[in-house]
Coordinates of C-alpha atoms in Angstrom, one line a residue:
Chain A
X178 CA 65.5 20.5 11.8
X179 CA 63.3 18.4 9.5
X180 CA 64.4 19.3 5.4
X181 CA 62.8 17.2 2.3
X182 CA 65.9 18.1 0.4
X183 CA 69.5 18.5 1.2
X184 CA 71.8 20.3 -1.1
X185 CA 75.4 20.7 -1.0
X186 CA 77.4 23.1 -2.0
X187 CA 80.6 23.1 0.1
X188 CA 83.7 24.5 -1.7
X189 CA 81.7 26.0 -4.5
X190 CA 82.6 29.6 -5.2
X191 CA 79.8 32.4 -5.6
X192 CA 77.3 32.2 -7.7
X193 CA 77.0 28.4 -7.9
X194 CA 75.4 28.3 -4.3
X195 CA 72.6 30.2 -5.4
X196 CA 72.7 28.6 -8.6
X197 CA 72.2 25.7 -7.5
X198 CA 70.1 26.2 -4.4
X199 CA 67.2 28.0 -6.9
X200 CA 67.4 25.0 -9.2
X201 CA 67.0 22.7 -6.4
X202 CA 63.9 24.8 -5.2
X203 CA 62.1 24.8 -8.5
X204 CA 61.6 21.2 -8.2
X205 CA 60.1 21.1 -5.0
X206 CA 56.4 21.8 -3.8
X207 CA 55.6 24.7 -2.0
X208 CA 56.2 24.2 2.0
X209 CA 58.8 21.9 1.5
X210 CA 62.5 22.8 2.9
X211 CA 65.1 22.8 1.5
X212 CA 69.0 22.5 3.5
X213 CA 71.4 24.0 2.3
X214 CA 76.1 23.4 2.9
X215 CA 77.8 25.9 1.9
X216 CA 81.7 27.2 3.0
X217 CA 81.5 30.4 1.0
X218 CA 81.6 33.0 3.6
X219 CA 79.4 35.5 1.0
X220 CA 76.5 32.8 0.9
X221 CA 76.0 33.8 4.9
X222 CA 74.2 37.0 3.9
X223 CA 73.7 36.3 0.5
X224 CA 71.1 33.3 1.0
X225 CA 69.3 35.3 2.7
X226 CA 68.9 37.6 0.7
X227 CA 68.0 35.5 -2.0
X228 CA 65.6 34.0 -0.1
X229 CA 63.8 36.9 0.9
X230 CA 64.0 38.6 -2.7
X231 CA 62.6 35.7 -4.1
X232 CA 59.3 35.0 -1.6
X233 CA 61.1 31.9 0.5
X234 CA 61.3 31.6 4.2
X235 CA 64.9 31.3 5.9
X236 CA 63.6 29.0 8.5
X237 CA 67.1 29.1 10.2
X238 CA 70.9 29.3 9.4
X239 CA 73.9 27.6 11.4
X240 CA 77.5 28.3 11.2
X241 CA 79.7 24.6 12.5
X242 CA 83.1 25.1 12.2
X243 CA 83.4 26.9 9.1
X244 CA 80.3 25.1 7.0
X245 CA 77.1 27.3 6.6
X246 CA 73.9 25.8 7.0
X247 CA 70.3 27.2 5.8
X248 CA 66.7 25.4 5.6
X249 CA 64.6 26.9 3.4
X250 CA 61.0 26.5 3.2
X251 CA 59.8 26.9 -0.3
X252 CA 56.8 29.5 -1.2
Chain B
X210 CA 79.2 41.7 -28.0
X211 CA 82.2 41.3 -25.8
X212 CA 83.3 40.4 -22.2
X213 CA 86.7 41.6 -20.8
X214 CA 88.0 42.1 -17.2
X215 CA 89.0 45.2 -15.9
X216 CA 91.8 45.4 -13.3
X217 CA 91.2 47.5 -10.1
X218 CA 94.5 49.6 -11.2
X219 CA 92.2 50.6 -14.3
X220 CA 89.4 51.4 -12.4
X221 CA 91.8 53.7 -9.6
X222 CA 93.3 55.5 -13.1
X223 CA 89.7 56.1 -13.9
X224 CA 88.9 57.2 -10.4
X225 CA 91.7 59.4 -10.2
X226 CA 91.4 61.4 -14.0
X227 CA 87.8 61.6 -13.0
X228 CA 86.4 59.5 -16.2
X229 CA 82.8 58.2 -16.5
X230 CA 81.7 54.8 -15.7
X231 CA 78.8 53.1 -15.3
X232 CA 78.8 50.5 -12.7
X233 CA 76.4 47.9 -12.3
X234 CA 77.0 46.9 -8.5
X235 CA 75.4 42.8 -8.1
X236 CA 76.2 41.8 -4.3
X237 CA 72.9 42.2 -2.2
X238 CA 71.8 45.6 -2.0
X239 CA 73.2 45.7 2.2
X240 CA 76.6 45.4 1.2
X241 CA 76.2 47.9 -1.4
X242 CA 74.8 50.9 0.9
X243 CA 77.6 50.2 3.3
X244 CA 80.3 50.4 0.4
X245 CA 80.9 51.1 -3.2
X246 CA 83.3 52.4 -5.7
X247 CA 83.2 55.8 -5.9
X248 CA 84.5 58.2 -8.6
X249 CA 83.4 61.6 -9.7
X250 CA 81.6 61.0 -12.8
X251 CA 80.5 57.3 -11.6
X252 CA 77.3 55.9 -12.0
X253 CA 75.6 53.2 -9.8
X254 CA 73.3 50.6 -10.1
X255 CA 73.0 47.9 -7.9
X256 CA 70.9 44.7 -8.7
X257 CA 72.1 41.7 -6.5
X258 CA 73.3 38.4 -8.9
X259 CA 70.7 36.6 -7.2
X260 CA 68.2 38.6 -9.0
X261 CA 69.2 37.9 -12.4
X262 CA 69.6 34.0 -12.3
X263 CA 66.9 33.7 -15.2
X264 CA 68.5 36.6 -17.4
X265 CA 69.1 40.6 -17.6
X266 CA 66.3 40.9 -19.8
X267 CA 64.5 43.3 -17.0
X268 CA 67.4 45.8 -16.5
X269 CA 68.4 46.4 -20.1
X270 CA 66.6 49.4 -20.2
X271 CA 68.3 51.1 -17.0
X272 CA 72.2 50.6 -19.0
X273 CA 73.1 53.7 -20.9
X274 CA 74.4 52.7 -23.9
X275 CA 76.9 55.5 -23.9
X276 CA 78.9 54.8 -21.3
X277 CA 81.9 51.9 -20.1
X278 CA 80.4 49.7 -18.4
X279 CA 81.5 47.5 -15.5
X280 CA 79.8 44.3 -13.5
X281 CA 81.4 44.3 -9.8
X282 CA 80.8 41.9 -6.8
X283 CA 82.3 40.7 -3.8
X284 CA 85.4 38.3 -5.4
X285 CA 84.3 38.2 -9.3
X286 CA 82.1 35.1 -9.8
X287 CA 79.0 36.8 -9.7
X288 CA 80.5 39.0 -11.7
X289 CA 81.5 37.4 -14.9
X290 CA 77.9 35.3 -14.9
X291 CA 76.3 38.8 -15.1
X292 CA 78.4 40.2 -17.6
X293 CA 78.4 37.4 -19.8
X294 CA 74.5 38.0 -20.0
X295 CA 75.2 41.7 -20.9
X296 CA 77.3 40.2 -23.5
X297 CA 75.0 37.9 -25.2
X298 CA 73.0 41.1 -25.5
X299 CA 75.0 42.4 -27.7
X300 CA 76.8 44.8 -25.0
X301 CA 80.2 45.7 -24.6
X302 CA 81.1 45.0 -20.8
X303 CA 83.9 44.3 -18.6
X304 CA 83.6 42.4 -15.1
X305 CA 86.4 44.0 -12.2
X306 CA 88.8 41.2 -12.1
X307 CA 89.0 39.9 -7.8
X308 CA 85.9 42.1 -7.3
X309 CA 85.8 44.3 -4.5
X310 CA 88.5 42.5 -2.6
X311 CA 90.9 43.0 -5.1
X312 CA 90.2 46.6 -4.9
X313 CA 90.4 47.0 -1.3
X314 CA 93.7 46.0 -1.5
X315 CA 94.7 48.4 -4.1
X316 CA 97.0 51.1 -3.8
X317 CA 98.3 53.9 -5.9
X318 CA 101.5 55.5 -5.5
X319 CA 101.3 59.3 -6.2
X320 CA 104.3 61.4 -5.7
X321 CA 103.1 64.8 -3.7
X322 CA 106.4 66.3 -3.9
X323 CA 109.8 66.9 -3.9
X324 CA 112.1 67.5 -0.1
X325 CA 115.5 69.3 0.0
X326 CA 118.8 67.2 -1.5
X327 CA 116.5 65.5 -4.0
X328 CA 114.7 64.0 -1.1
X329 CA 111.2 62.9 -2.3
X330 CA 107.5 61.9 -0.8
X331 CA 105.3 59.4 -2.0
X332 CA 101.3 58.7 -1.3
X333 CA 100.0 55.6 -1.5
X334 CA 96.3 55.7 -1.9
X335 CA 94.3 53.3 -1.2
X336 CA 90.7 54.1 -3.0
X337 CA 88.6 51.5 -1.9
X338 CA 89.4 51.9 1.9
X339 CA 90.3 55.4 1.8
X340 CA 93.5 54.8 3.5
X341 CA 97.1 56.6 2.5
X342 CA 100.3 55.3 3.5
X343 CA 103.6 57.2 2.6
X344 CA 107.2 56.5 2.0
X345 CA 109.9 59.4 2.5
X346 CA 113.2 58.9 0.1
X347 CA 116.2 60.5 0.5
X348 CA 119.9 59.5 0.0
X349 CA 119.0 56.0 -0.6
X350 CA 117.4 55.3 2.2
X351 CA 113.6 55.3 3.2
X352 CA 110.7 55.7 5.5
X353 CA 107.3 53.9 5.8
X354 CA 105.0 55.6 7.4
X355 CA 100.9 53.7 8.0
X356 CA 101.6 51.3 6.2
X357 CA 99.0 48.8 5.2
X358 CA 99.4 45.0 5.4
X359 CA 99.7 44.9 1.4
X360 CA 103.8 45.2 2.6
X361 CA 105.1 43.8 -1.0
X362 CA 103.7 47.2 -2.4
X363 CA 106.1 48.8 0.0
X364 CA 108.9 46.6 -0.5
X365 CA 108.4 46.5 -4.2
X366 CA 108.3 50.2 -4.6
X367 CA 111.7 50.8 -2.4
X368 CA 113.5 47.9 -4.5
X369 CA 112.0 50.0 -7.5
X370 CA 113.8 53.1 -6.6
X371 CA 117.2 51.3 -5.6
X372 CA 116.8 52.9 -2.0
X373 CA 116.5 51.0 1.2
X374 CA 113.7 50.8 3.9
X375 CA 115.3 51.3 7.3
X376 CA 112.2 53.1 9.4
X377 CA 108.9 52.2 9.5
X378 CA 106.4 54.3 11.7
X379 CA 102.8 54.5 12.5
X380 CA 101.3 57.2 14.0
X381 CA 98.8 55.7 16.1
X382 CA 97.5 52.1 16.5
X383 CA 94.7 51.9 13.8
X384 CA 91.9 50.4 14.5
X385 CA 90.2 50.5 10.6
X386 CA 92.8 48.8 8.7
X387 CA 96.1 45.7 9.6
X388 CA 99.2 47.7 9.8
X389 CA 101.9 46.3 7.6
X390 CA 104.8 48.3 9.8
X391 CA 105.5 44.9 12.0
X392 CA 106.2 42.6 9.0
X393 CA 107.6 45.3 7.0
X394 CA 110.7 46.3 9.3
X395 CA 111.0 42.1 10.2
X396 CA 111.9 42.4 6.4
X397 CA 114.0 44.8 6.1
X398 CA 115.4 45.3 9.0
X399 CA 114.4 48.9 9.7
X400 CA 113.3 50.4 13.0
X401 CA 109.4 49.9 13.7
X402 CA 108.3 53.1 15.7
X403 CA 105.2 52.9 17.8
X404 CA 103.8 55.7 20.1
X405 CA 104.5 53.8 23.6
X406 CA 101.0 55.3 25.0
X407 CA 99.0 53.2 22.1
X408 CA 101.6 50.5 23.0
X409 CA 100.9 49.3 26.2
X410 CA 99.0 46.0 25.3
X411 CA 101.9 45.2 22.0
X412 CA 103.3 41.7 22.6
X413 CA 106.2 42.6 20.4
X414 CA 109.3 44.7 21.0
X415 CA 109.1 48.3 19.3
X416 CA 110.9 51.3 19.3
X417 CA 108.8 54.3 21.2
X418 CA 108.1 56.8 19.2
X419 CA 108.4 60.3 21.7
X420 CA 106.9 64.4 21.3
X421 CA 110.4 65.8 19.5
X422 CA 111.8 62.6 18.5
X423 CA 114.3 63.0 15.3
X424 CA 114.6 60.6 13.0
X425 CA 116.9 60.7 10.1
X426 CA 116.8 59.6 6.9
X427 CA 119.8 59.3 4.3
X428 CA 122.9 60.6 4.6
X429 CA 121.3 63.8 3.0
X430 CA 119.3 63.9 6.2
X431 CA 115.5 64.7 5.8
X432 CA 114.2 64.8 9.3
X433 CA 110.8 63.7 10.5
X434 CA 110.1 65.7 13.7
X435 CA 107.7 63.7 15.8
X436 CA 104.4 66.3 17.6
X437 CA 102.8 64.2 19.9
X438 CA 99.3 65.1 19.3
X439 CA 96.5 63.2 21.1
X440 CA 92.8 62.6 20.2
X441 CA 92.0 59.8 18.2
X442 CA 94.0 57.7 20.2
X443 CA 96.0 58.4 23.5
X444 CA 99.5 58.2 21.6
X445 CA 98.3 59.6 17.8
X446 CA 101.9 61.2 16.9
X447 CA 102.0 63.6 13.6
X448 CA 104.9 64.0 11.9
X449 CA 106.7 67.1 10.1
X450 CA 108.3 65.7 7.2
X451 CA 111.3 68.6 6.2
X452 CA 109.8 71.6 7.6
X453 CA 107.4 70.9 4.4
X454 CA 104.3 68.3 5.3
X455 CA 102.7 67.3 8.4
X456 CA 101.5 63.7 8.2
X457 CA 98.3 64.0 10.4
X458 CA 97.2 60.4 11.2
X459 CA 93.4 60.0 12.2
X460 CA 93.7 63.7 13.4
X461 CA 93.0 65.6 10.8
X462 CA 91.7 64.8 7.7
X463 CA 91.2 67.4 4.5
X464 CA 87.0 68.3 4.7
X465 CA 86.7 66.1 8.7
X466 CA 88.6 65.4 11.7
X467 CA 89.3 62.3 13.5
X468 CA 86.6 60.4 16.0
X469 CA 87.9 59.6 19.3
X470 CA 85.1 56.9 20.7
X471 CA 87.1 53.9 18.5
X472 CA 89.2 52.7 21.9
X473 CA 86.2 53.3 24.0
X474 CA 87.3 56.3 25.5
X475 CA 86.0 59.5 23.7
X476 CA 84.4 61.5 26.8
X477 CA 88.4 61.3 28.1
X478 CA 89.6 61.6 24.7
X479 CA 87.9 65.0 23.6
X480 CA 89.4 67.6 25.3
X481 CA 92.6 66.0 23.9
X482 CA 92.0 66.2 20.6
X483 CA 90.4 69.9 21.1
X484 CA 93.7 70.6 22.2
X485 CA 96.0 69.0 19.8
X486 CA 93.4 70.8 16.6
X487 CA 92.6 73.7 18.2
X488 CA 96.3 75.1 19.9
X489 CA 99.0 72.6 19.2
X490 CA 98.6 72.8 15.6
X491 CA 97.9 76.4 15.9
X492 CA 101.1 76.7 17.0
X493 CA 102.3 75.3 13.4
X494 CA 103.3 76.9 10.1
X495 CA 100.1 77.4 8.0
X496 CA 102.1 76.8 5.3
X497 CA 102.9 73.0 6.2
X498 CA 101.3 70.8 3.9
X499 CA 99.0 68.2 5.6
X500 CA 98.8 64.7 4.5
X501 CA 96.4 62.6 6.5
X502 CA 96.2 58.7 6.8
X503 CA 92.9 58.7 5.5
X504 CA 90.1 60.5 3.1
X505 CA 86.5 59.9 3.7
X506 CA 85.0 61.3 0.3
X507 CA 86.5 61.2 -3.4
X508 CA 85.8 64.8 -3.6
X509 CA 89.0 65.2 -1.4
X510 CA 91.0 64.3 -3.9
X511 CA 93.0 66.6 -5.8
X512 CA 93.7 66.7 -9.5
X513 CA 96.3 64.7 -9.5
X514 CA 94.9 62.2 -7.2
X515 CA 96.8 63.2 -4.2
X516 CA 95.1 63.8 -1.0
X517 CA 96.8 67.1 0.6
X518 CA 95.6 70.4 1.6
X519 CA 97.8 73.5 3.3
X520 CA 97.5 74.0 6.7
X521 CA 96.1 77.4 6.8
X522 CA 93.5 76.0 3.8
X523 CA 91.9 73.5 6.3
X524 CA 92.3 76.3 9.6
X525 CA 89.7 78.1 6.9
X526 CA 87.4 75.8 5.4
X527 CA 87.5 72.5 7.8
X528 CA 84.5 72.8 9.7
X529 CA 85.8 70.7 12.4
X530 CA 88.3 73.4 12.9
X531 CA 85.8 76.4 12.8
X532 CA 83.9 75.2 16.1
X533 CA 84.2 78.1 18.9
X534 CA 82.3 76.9 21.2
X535 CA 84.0 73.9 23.5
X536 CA 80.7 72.3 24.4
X537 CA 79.6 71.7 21.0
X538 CA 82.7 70.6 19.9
X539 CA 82.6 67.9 22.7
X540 CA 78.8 67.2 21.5
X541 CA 79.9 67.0 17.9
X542 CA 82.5 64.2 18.5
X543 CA 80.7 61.9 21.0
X544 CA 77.3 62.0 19.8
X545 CA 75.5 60.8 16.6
X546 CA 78.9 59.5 15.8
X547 CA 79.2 56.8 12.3
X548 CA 78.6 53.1 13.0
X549 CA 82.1 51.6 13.8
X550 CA 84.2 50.2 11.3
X551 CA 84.2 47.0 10.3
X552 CA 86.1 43.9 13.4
X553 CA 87.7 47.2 14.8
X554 CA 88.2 45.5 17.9
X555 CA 89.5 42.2 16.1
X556 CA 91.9 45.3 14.0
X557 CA 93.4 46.6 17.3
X558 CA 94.4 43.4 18.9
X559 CA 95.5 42.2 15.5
X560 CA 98.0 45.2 15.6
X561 CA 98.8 44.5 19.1
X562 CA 99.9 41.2 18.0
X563 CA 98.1 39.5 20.6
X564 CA 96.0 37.7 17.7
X565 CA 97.3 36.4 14.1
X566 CA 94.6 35.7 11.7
X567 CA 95.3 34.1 8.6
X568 CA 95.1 36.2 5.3
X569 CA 91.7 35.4 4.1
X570 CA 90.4 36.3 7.9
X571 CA 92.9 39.3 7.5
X572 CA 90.6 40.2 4.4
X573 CA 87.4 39.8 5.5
X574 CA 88.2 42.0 8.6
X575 CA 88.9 45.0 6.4
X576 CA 86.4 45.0 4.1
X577 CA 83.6 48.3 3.7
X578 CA 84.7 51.9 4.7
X579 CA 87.1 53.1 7.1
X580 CA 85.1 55.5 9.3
X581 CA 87.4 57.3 11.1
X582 CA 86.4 60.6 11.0
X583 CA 83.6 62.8 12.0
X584 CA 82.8 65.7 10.0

């Protein structure tokens, strides 16, 4: 899947992923996506949570061998 | 004002003398509904972390300023960031130090009582899974019975009392929590019992655990009679600990009973466990003392924050003993039954030893409420 922004956040501990992932998504325009890597197992649910709490589409979510993967499309 | 952490054993002595606290729960609001800490004069609110990235300033007005308060989430980050907000504000706040994790894994030992030749009996509660373990002590010697995987609180405590572990039971093969029994008599040496008719899928060697077994503990001899007693499981065992207690299992529990759908089998497993509640334990002393390997609800603790009830007491006031009629009782326990708990199929072959997950896997399994009961 097609992403205008890729941010990674493998090995950071909850809250950073969503830190970081809401930072990265103020500086975007609305419709782009944005990917996000993540290893914490709380971001699985937590993302999307987030996402849907704060108006963003979870476009889709992946789980390769350990490293969680979300693209999602700014409001 | 301040920030400070709070350790889960100060939040149990809370639980347990019934103090107030005001809880401000921040993981996402699904994982809240499934599971929280609960205490008697506890407050909830639950605001996910993700929520308050740009400040607290919207729920200053729903935090008494009255009462303790503690930030909780899943493993503590979330935590800390929130309460270090609350802070800034002026407030005085603590954060639970390994979040809920760290209390899942938590146990309390309460002593319940004493047994004959200065035998005694020990409850381990575990408050955020609602499960109890128990060690029997006599003449230097003891007895582990559902013990959780958390085995260094069981080794720890035995070393602490100078006595040595050399039986470790279970009285059915739990399918809510990792038994610790296995790795526990590896350590010490002790005997692990298993009821062989849970048994038949264990990959390791066990000693079967039969109706009237006698076991023996100390050379002042407190005996654990063995009551086979079917229901939640195919082999569920009790135990009558000194003619005194009768350790239950996921039978019977203080204000429910136990469910018998979590091997797949609870149309066969019914009438079973309408026998064992309904005539084999009639057939008891109502003066036994039961202490089950679980509690559903903090109101089933007692003062002390033991979890144990007479006999008779429950033959009164347990409503899943008070049900005449068979058909309903059969309708009761199969129907409109609790979600499953959490991987309790990964739980079953983990205790089977057929899989070995590491720790952190171990962890995740466990986590939310036990759900073994229907009430």
């Amino acid at each position: 899947m097609n992403s205008d922004k890729v941010l990674d956040a493998k090995g950071l501990a909850c809250p950073m992923p969503i830190v970081r992932a809401k930072k990265a998504i103020t500086d975007m325009e609305a419709g782009q996506v944005l990917e996000i890597h993540a290893t914490d197992q709380g971001s699985k649910t937590d993302i999307a949570a987030w996402a849907k709490s704060s108006g963003h589409e979870l476009l889709k979510d992946t789980d390769e061998g350990g490293v969680f993967k979300f693209w999602v499309k700014k409001n | 004002m301040s920030m400070k952490a709070m350790s889960s054993k100060e939040v149990a002595k809370k639980v347990m003398n019934k103090e107030e606290l005001f809880i401000l729960d921040v993981r996402n609001a699904d994982e809240f509904e499934d599971w929280k800490i609960e205490g008697d004069h506890f407050q909830h609110l639950n605001v996910p972390y993700f929520e308050l990235l740009d400040g607290v300033d919207g729920i200053m007005d729903q935090i008494p300023d009255d009462k303790e308060l503690l930030v909780v989430c899943a493993k503590e980050g979330s935590s800390i960031m929130v309460a270090e907000m609350l802070a800034e504000k002026g407030l005085d706040v603590s954060y639970l130090e390994g979040g809920m994790k760290a209390w899942s894994e938590h146990m309390e030992p309460v002593k319940v009582g004493e047994l004959s030749n200065g035998g005694e009996m020990y409850q381990f509660v575990r408050l955020g899974k609602g499960c109890l373990s128990y060690m029997v002590v006599s003449g230097g010697e003891a007895a582990v019975i559902d013990a959780t995987r958390m085995t260094d609180i069981f080794t720890g405590f035995a070393k602490e009392k100078g006595v040595k572990i050399t039986h470790v039971l279970d009285t059915h093969l739990h399918a809510d929590h990792i038994s610790g029994g296995r790795a526990i008599a590896k350590e010490t040496g002790g005997t692990y019992w298993l009821p062989p008719k849970d048994a038949g899928e264990v990959v390791f060697d066990y000693q079967p655990l039969n109706d009237n077994d006698e076991i023996t503990i100390g050379n002042i001899s407190i005996n654990i009679h063995a009551l086979y007693s079917p229901g939640h499981t195919i082999g569920s065992t009790s135990f009558v600990v000194d003619g005194k207690y009768l350790l239950t299992g996921d039978i019977l529990f203080i204000d429910s009973i136990g469910r018998p759908d979590l091997a797949g089998l609870a149309d066969d497993w019914v009438g079973d466990l309408r026998e064992t509640l309904y005539k084999r334990y009639r057939e008891l002393s109502e003066e036994l003392i039961v202490l089950p390997a679980h509690f559903m609800i903090i109101e089933e603790l007692n003062d002390d924050g033991s979890v144990a009830e007479k006999l008779g007491t429950l033959f009164a006031e347990n409503h899943g003993l008070n049900i005449e009629d068979e058909e309903k009782f059969r309708k009761i326990v199969t129907e409109n039954l609790p979600p499953q708990p959490n991987a309790y199929k990964e739980i079953r072959q983990t205790n089977m030893g057929k899989i070995t997950p590491d720790e952190d896997t171990q962890r995740e399994m466990e986590i939310g409420p036990n759900r073994c009961a229907v009430r």
